[in-house]
XYZ file of C-alpha atoms in Angstrom:
341
model
C -27.230 28.622 36.217
C -24.662 28.777 33.321
C -22.873 25.599 32.451
C -19.280 25.792 31.393
C -18.157 23.365 28.802
C -14.671 22.073 29.761
C -14.431 19.685 26.834
C -10.613 20.301 25.778
C -7.814 18.234 24.844
C -4.477 17.405 26.496
C -2.488 19.799 24.146
C -4.298 22.847 26.058
C -3.386 21.445 29.380
C 0.113 20.597 28.477
C 0.561 24.277 26.985
C -0.345 25.643 30.487
C 2.024 23.240 32.295
C 4.807 24.026 30.004
C 4.183 27.934 30.287
C 4.038 27.487 34.070
C 7.261 25.405 34.265
C 9.118 27.961 32.093
C 8.127 30.883 34.223
C 8.957 28.945 37.363
C 12.460 28.131 36.125
C 13.022 31.672 34.665
C 12.160 33.070 38.115
C 14.406 30.631 39.863
C 17.399 31.313 37.596
C 16.428 35.147 37.801
C 15.883 35.521 34.047
C 14.935 39.082 33.181
C 12.422 38.227 30.500
C 10.571 35.056 31.244
C 8.059 36.014 28.568
C 10.500 34.784 25.842
C 10.585 31.495 27.437
C 6.780 31.144 27.718
C 6.219 32.132 24.248
C 8.618 29.587 22.879
C 6.982 26.903 24.867
C 3.472 27.927 23.497
C 4.735 27.801 19.913
C 6.868 24.592 20.274
C 3.806 22.801 21.972
C 2.329 21.067 18.922
C 0.019 18.187 18.306
C 2.785 15.783 17.424
C 6.278 15.172 18.659
C 7.663 15.458 15.220
C 5.749 19.012 15.021
C 7.016 20.086 18.202
C 10.724 19.046 17.136
C 10.301 20.827 13.985
C 8.895 24.149 15.564
C 11.586 24.055 18.099
C 14.356 23.657 15.555
C 12.926 26.573 13.528
C 12.459 28.870 16.284
C 16.070 28.098 17.506
C 17.399 28.777 13.898
C 15.628 32.084 13.574
C 16.495 33.084 17.327
C 20.164 32.455 16.788
C 20.365 34.059 13.432
C 18.408 37.081 14.674
C 20.460 37.393 17.911
C 23.727 37.363 15.853
C 22.710 40.026 13.308
C 20.911 41.937 16.075
C 24.116 41.999 18.090
C 26.412 42.882 15.095
C 24.226 45.804 14.071
C 23.722 47.010 17.621
C 27.429 47.629 17.734
C 27.254 50.323 15.195
C 27.377 53.629 17.061
C 24.327 55.240 15.776
C 20.924 53.551 15.909
C 18.036 54.777 13.774
C 15.125 53.362 11.742
C 17.161 53.006 8.513
C 19.804 51.044 10.201
C 17.138 48.499 11.690
C 15.559 48.340 8.317
C 18.951 47.449 6.610
C 19.780 44.936 9.528
C 16.277 43.128 9.033
C 16.809 42.881 5.265
C 20.367 41.412 6.198
C 18.892 38.972 8.607
C 16.213 37.711 6.083
C 18.480 37.516 3.243
C 20.825 35.233 5.327
C 17.951 32.954 6.155
C 16.747 32.948 2.585
C 20.416 31.990 1.423
C 20.354 29.124 4.118
C 16.967 27.992 3.032
C 15.471 28.474 6.444
C 12.320 30.343 5.336
C 10.336 28.768 8.252
C 12.685 30.818 10.809
C 12.162 34.230 9.222
C 9.315 35.436 11.474
C 11.059 34.653 14.658
C 14.444 35.982 13.468
C 12.736 39.202 12.548
C 11.277 39.487 16.096
C 14.487 38.862 17.722
C 16.490 41.152 15.719
C 13.935 43.946 16.229
C 13.795 43.345 19.940
C 17.656 43.472 20.259
C 17.822 46.813 18.258
C 14.779 48.420 19.948
C 15.597 47.302 23.426
C 19.514 47.933 23.156
C 20.460 49.522 26.464
C 24.279 49.232 25.957
C 24.555 45.585 26.528
C 23.730 43.993 23.101
C 25.865 40.852 23.657
C 24.040 39.708 26.986
C 20.675 40.773 25.595
C 21.401 38.537 22.498
C 22.635 35.602 24.434
C 19.647 35.850 26.884
C 17.241 35.657 23.979
C 18.686 32.395 22.854
C 18.819 31.019 26.372
C 15.268 31.924 26.957
C 14.151 30.427 23.761
C 16.065 27.224 24.327
C 14.609 26.898 27.751
C 10.904 27.163 26.334
C 11.543 24.729 23.366
C 13.206 22.260 25.798
C 10.287 22.442 28.584
C 7.720 22.183 25.806
C 9.336 19.172 24.113
C 9.696 17.327 27.416
C 6.184 18.137 28.563
C 4.879 16.942 25.420
C 6.915 13.756 25.415
C 6.257 12.661 29.053
C 2.858 14.069 30.003
C 0.131 12.175 28.095
C 2.308 12.092 24.797
C 0.309 12.233 21.566
C -0.361 8.552 20.288
C -2.913 8.167 17.551
C -2.872 4.448 17.637
C -6.303 4.122 19.149
C -7.793 6.923 17.146
C -6.530 5.524 13.998
C -7.731 2.063 14.635
C -11.174 3.393 15.636
C -11.442 5.609 12.421
C -10.173 2.482 10.417
C -12.860 0.273 11.992
C -15.682 2.825 11.414
C -14.457 3.386 7.793
C -14.428 -0.441 6.993
C -18.060 -0.858 8.587
C -19.261 2.287 6.650
C -17.607 0.822 3.338
C -19.261 -2.473 3.791
C -22.619 -1.205 4.630
C -22.773 1.534 1.971
C -21.543 -1.172 -0.634
C -24.466 -3.500 0.188
C -26.922 -0.691 0.134
C -25.513 0.747 -3.122
C -25.705 -2.728 -4.822
C -28.997 -3.579 -3.575
C -30.437 -0.136 -4.797
C -29.277 -1.508 -8.411
C -31.725 -4.147 -7.908
C -34.446 -2.608 -5.932
C -35.375 1.040 -6.594
C -37.152 1.232 -3.219
C -33.771 0.658 -1.506
C -33.160 4.238 -0.035
C -29.644 5.609 -0.458
C -28.726 9.198 -0.778
C -25.730 11.262 -1.525
C -25.431 12.254 2.056
C -24.286 8.674 2.664
C -21.485 8.931 0.209
C -20.459 12.333 1.690
C -20.300 10.733 5.247
C -17.901 7.965 3.794
C -15.776 10.633 2.296
C -15.552 12.507 5.731
C -14.839 9.457 7.484
C -11.930 8.776 5.076
C -10.674 12.452 5.386
C -10.381 11.993 9.199
C -8.589 8.604 8.730
C -6.202 10.434 6.306
C -5.585 13.360 8.836
C -4.850 10.925 11.664
C -2.588 8.802 9.593
C -0.687 12.030 8.575
C -0.277 12.874 12.138
C 0.931 9.559 13.227
C 3.312 9.361 10.054
C 5.031 12.582 11.302
C 5.924 10.943 14.713
C 6.684 7.580 12.972
C 9.059 9.470 10.608
C 11.524 9.725 13.662
C 11.743 5.969 13.934
C 13.212 3.575 11.499
C 9.991 1.446 10.945
C 8.732 3.133 7.598
C 8.060 -0.224 6.014
C 5.683 -1.425 8.796
C 3.896 1.920 9.034
C 3.339 1.624 5.188
C 2.064 -1.948 5.502
C -0.081 -1.094 8.652
C -1.559 2.123 7.679
C -0.662 3.759 4.336
C -1.741 0.474 2.198
C -4.937 -0.406 4.077
C -6.104 3.263 3.837
C -5.303 3.403 -0.102
C -7.401 0.196 -0.254
C -10.351 1.703 1.601
C -10.072 4.782 -0.585
C -10.253 2.510 -3.596
C -13.400 0.865 -2.393
C -15.000 4.351 -1.714
C -14.332 5.311 -5.343
C -15.741 2.162 -6.644
C -18.813 2.593 -4.390
C -19.378 6.090 -5.605
C -19.298 4.783 -9.250
C -21.662 1.938 -8.581
C -23.801 4.456 -6.860
C -23.770 6.613 -10.048
C -24.896 3.578 -12.177
C -28.062 3.249 -10.217
C -29.521 6.228 -12.128
C -28.496 4.826 -15.431
C -29.739 1.332 -15.156
C -32.990 0.610 -17.313
C -35.530 -1.331 -15.257
C -36.959 -3.935 -15.245
C -33.820 -6.119 -15.564
C -34.212 -9.557 -17.149
C -34.907 -12.306 -14.547
C -31.549 -14.034 -15.293
C -29.470 -10.813 -15.005
C -31.155 -9.877 -11.858
C -30.602 -13.395 -10.225
C -26.828 -13.299 -11.388
C -26.605 -9.851 -9.872
C -28.292 -10.789 -6.605
C -25.891 -13.833 -6.317
C -22.906 -11.422 -7.092
C -24.182 -9.168 -4.349
C -24.507 -11.931 -1.793
C -20.989 -13.266 -2.480
C -19.195 -9.853 -2.609
C -20.781 -8.392 0.322
C -19.941 -11.554 2.470
C -16.376 -11.116 1.046
C -16.282 -7.518 2.258
C -17.668 -8.479 5.642
C -14.400 -10.780 6.203
C -12.446 -7.504 6.464
C -13.831 -6.790 10.036
C -14.132 -10.558 11.027
C -11.531 -12.409 8.984
C -11.785 -15.990 8.209
C -9.352 -17.017 5.854
C -10.675 -20.543 5.220
C -13.789 -19.109 3.894
C -12.098 -16.109 2.147
C -10.120 -18.330 -0.363
C -13.082 -20.176 -1.459
C -15.287 -16.965 -1.567
C -12.762 -15.172 -3.708
C -12.978 -18.045 -6.385
C -16.745 -18.028 -6.154
C -17.046 -14.374 -6.527
C -14.755 -14.117 -9.521
C -16.451 -17.166 -11.045
C -19.743 -15.236 -10.948
C -18.061 -12.064 -12.503
C -16.649 -14.183 -15.336
C -19.974 -15.973 -16.022
C -21.706 -12.644 -16.419
C -18.884 -11.412 -18.760
C -19.466 -14.521 -20.835
C -23.281 -13.981 -20.992
C -22.665 -10.470 -22.029
C -20.409 -11.663 -24.794
C -22.907 -14.139 -26.329
C -25.222 -13.446 -29.349
C -28.278 -13.441 -27.261
C -26.823 -10.791 -24.778
C -29.674 -8.389 -25.774
C -32.050 -10.585 -24.165
C -29.906 -10.919 -20.960
C -28.846 -7.378 -20.615
C -30.761 -5.340 -23.116
C -29.864 -1.717 -23.124
C -27.960 -2.174 -19.892
C -24.906 -4.059 -21.527
C -22.580 -1.147 -21.199
C -23.562 -0.331 -17.641
C -23.128 -3.895 -16.388
C -19.737 -4.084 -18.034
C -18.799 -0.946 -16.008
C -20.336 -2.344 -12.868
C -18.362 -5.575 -13.207
C -15.134 -3.498 -13.578
C -15.733 -1.570 -10.337
C -16.703 -4.780 -8.572
C -13.292 -6.209 -9.493
C -11.702 -3.088 -8.000
C -13.551 -3.765 -4.767
C -12.656 -7.436 -4.636
C -9.081 -6.529 -5.455
C -8.893 -4.071 -2.545
C -10.511 -6.596 -0.332
C -7.869 -9.221 -1.270
C -5.247 -6.730 -0.274
C -6.974 -5.999 3.106
C -7.060 -9.816 3.678
C -3.462 -10.272 2.570
C -4.321 -12.834 0.030
C -2.142 -13.014 -3.068
C -3.875 -12.787 -6.401
C -2.119 -15.854 -7.557
C -3.766 -17.889 -4.703
C -7.248 -17.163 -5.879
């Protein structure tokens, strides 16, 4: 028995509903060509409300310009391919002049349709194309808005939480691999984190388009753009720490290994507060983590630093710089001012 996979999204369902409504209204109003309304509905049904609106506006621009130029050129007594070519060039030149490049394709189609299908009533045909298109766009927008409207709140929060957890876990594994060469971590782990961040960026971009229609730009930046930037900063830091693993020369001195283990414990605990905030602990932990970092800096600057770090001095300095980037991003995620740490 053949199993059919019906795993598809609401956009597909809403497109079918919009086309059905368009054809039903067109039949009810005795439109001659319901095809144009249905096509407009398909094109205007987009993943976000902002995209639906933009596509609809672009299509209306192209339809209106194409209909006007088509009507004017259809008034010329003779109709031949040369006239159609000249008229199309004129239509596209007008759109280019008006900086409506996105409307060129549909304007061309409308113009050609009017010229080819001109049966002595160019004005009626031109007006009907505008009405057909307006109907399709209006139906698509309303269906998209009121039938399971595209909201990315849940998806964005899910992806953010998944990214936070991956950042924390990968940071722990990467740092441990510096101290224990038996700790298994591969480039695939880093690539998976990149893919998760890529998904988060795509979701935020979609949500931002709809949010652009509102007046809450600052709230959107604080809630989504800034946190995503911090997570990306952490990801870069983790990748750099991951690359240091191959450069460190083992065995490490007992004192350095102890200091790095202490730093790992505190910094990992600090990152874990992103998913389960405890501000009372966070304030103290920031100070403790930064104190360990400064202590290692001091030891690296002492005359006997060769005993402490040996040939790893440069690598440890680089490691500390990336850890500071991680703690800085963590501070931002928790909303703690640097002046308070």
